[in-house]
mmCIF file with all atom_site columns, C-alpha atoms in Angstrom:
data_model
loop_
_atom_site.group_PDB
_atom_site.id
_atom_site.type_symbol
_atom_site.label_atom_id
_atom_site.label_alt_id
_atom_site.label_comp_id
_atom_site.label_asym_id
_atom_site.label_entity_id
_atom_site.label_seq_id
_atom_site.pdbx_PDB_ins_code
_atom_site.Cartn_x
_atom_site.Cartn_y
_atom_site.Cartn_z
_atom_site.occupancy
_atom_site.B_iso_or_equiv
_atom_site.pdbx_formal_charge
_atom_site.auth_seq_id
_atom_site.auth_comp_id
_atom_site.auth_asym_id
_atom_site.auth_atom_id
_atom_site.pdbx_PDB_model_num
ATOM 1  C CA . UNK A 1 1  ? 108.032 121.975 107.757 1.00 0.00 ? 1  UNK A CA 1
ATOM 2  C CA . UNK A 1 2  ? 108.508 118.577 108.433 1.00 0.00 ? 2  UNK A CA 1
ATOM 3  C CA . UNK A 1 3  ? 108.794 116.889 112.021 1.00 0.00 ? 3  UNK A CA 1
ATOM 4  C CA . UNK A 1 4  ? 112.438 116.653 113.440 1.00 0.00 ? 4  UNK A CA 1
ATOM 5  C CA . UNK A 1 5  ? 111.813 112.832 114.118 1.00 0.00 ? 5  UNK A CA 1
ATOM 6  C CA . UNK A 1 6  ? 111.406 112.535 110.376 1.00 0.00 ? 6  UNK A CA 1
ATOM 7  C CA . UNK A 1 7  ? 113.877 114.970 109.113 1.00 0.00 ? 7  UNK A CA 1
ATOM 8  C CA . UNK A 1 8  ? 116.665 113.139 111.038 1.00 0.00 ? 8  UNK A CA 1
ATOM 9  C CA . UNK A 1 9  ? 115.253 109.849 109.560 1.00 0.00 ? 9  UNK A CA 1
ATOM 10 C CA . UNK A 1 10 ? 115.467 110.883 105.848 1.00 0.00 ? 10 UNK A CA 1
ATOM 11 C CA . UNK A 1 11 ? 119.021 112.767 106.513 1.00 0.00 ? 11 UNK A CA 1
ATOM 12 C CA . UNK A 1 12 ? 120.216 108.945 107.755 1.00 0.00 ? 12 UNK A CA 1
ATOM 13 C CA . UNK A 1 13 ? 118.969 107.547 104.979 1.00 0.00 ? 13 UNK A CA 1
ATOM 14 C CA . UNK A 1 14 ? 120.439 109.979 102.436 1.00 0.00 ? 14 UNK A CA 1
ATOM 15 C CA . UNK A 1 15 ? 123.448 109.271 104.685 1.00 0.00 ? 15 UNK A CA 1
ATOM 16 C CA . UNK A 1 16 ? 123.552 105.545 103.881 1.00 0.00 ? 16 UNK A CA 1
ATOM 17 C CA . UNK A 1 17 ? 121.729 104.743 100.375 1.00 0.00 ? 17 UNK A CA 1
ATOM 18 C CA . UNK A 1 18 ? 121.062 107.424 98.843  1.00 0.00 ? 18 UNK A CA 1
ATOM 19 C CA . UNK A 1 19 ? 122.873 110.609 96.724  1.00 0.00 ? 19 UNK A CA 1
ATOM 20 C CA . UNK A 1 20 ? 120.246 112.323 96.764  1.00 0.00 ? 20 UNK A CA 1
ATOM 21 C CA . UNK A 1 21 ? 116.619 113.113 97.839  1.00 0.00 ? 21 UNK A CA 1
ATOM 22 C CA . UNK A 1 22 ? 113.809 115.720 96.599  1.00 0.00 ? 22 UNK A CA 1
ATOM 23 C CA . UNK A 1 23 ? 110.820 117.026 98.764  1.00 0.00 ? 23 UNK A CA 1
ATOM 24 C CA . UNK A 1 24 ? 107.991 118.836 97.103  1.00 0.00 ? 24 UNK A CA 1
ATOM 25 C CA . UNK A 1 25 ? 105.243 120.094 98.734  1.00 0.00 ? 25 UNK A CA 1
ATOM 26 C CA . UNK A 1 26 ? 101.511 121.791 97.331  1.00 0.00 ? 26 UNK A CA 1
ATOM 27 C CA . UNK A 1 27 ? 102.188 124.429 100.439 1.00 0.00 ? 27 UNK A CA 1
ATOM 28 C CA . UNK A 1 28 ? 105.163 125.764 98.315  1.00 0.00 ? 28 UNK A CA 1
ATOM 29 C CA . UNK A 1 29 ? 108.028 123.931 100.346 1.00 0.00 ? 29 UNK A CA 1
ATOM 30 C CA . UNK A 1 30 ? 111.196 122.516 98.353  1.00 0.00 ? 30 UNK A CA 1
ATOM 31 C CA . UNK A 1 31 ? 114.507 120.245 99.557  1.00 0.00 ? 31 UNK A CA 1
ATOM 32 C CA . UNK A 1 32 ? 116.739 119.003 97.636  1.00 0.00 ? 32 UNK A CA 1
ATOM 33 C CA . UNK A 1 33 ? 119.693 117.166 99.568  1.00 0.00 ? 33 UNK A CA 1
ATOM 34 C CA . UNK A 1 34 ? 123.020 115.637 97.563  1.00 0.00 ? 34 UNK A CA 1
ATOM 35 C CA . UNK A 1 35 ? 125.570 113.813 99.141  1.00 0.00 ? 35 UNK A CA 1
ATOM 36 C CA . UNK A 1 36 ? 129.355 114.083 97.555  1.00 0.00 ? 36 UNK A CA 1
ATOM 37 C CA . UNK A 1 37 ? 132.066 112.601 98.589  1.00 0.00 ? 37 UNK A CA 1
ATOM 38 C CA . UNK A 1 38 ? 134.392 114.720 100.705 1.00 0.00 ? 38 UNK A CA 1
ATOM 39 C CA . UNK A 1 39 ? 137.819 114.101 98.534  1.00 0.00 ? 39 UNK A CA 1
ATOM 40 C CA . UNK A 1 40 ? 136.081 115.650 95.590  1.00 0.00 ? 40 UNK A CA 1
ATOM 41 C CA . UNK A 1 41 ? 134.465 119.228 97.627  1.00 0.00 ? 41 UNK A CA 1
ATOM 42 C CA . UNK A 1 42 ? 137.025 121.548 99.856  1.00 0.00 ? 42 UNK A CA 1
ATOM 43 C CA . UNK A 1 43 ? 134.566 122.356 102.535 1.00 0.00 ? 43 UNK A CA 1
ATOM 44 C CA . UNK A 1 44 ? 135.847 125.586 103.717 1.00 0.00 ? 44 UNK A CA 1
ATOM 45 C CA . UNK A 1 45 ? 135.547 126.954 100.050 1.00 0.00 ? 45 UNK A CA 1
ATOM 46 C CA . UNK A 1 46 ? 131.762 125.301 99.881  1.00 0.00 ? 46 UNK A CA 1
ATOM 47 C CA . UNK A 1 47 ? 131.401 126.896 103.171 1.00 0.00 ? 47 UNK A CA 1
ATOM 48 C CA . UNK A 1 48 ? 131.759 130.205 101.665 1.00 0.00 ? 48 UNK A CA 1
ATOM 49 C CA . UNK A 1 49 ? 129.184 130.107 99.663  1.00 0.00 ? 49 UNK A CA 1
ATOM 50 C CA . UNK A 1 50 ? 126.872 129.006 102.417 1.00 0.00 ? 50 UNK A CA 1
ATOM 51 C CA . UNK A 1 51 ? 125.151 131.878 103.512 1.00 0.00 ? 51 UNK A CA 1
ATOM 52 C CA . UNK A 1 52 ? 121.789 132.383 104.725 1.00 0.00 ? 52 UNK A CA 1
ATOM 53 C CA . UNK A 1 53 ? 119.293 129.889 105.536 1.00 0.00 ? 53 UNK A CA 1
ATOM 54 C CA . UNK A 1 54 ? 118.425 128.093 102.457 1.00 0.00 ? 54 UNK A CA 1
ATOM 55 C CA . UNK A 1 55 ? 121.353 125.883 102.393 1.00 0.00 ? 55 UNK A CA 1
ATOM 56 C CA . UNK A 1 56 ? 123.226 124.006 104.661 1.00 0.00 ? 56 UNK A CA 1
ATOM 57 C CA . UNK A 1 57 ? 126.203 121.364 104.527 1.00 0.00 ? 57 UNK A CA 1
ATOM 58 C CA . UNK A 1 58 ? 126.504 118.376 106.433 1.00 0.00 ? 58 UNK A CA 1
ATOM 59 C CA . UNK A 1 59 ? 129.555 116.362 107.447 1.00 0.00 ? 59 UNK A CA 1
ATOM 60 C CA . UNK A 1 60 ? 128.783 112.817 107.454 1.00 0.00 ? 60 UNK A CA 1
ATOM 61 C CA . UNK A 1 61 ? 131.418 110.212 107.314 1.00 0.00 ? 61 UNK A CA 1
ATOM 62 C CA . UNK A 1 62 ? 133.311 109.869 103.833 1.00 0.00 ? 62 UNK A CA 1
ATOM 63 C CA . UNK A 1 63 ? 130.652 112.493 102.424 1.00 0.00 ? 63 UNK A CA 1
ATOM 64 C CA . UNK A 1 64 ? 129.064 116.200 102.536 1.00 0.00 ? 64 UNK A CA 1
ATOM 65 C CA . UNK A 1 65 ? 125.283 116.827 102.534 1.00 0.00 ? 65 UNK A CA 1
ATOM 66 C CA . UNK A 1 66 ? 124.285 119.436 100.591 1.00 0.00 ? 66 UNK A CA 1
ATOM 67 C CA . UNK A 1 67 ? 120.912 120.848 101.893 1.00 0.00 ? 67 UNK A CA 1
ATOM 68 C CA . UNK A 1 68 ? 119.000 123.573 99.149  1.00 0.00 ? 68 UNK A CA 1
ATOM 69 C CA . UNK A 1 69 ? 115.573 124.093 100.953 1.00 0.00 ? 69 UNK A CA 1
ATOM 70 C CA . UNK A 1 70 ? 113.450 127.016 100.264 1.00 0.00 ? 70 UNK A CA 1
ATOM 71 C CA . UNK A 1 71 ? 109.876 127.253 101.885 1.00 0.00 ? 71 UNK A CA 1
ATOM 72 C CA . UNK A 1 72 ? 107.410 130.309 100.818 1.00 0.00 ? 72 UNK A CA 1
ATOM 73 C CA . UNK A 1 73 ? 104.204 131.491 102.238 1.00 0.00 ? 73 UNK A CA 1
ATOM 74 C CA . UNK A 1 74 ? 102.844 132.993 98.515  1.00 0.00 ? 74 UNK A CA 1
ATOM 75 C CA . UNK A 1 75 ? 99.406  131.663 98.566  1.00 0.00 ? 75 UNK A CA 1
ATOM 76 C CA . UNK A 1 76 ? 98.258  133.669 95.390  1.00 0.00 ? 76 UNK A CA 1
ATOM 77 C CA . UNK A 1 77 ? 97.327  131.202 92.944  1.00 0.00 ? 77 UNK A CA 1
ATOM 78 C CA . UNK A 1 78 ? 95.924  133.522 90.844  1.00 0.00 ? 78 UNK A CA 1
ATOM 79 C CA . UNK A 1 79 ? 98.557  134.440 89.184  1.00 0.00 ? 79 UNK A CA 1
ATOM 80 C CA . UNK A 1 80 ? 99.819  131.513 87.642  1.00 0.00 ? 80 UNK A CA 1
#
């Protein structure tokens, strides 16, 4: 997983410039982050659909983060 110095970095600059961002690792670790502006997403009725750890929402300013992230530990190349 990537250092908190430089998630908090990338989240500001999704924040500011950007709508949105992908991370793709070799070790099997995937982000995507969108950012939508709040008049166009009811966040309690996204917020129902949050559940677990692979996804989070942000409130930032005018806009929502959307945060997919899913990280596996299946090493087994073999089977590709």
């Amino acid at each position: 997983m990537k250092a908190a110095g430089n998630w908090i970095k990338t989240l500001k600059l999704v924040e500011k410039y950007f709508d949105a961002f992908l991370y793709v690792t070799n070790w099997e670790t995937h982000q995507l982050l969108l950012r939508i502006p709040r008049k166009l997403i009811d966040l309690a009725l996204a917020s129902k659909y949050c559940i677990g750890d692979s996804w989070t929402i942000y409130k930032k300013g005018d806009y929502l983060i959307f945060d997919f992230t899913s990280e596996t530990e299946d090493y087994d190349l073999a089977n590709l």
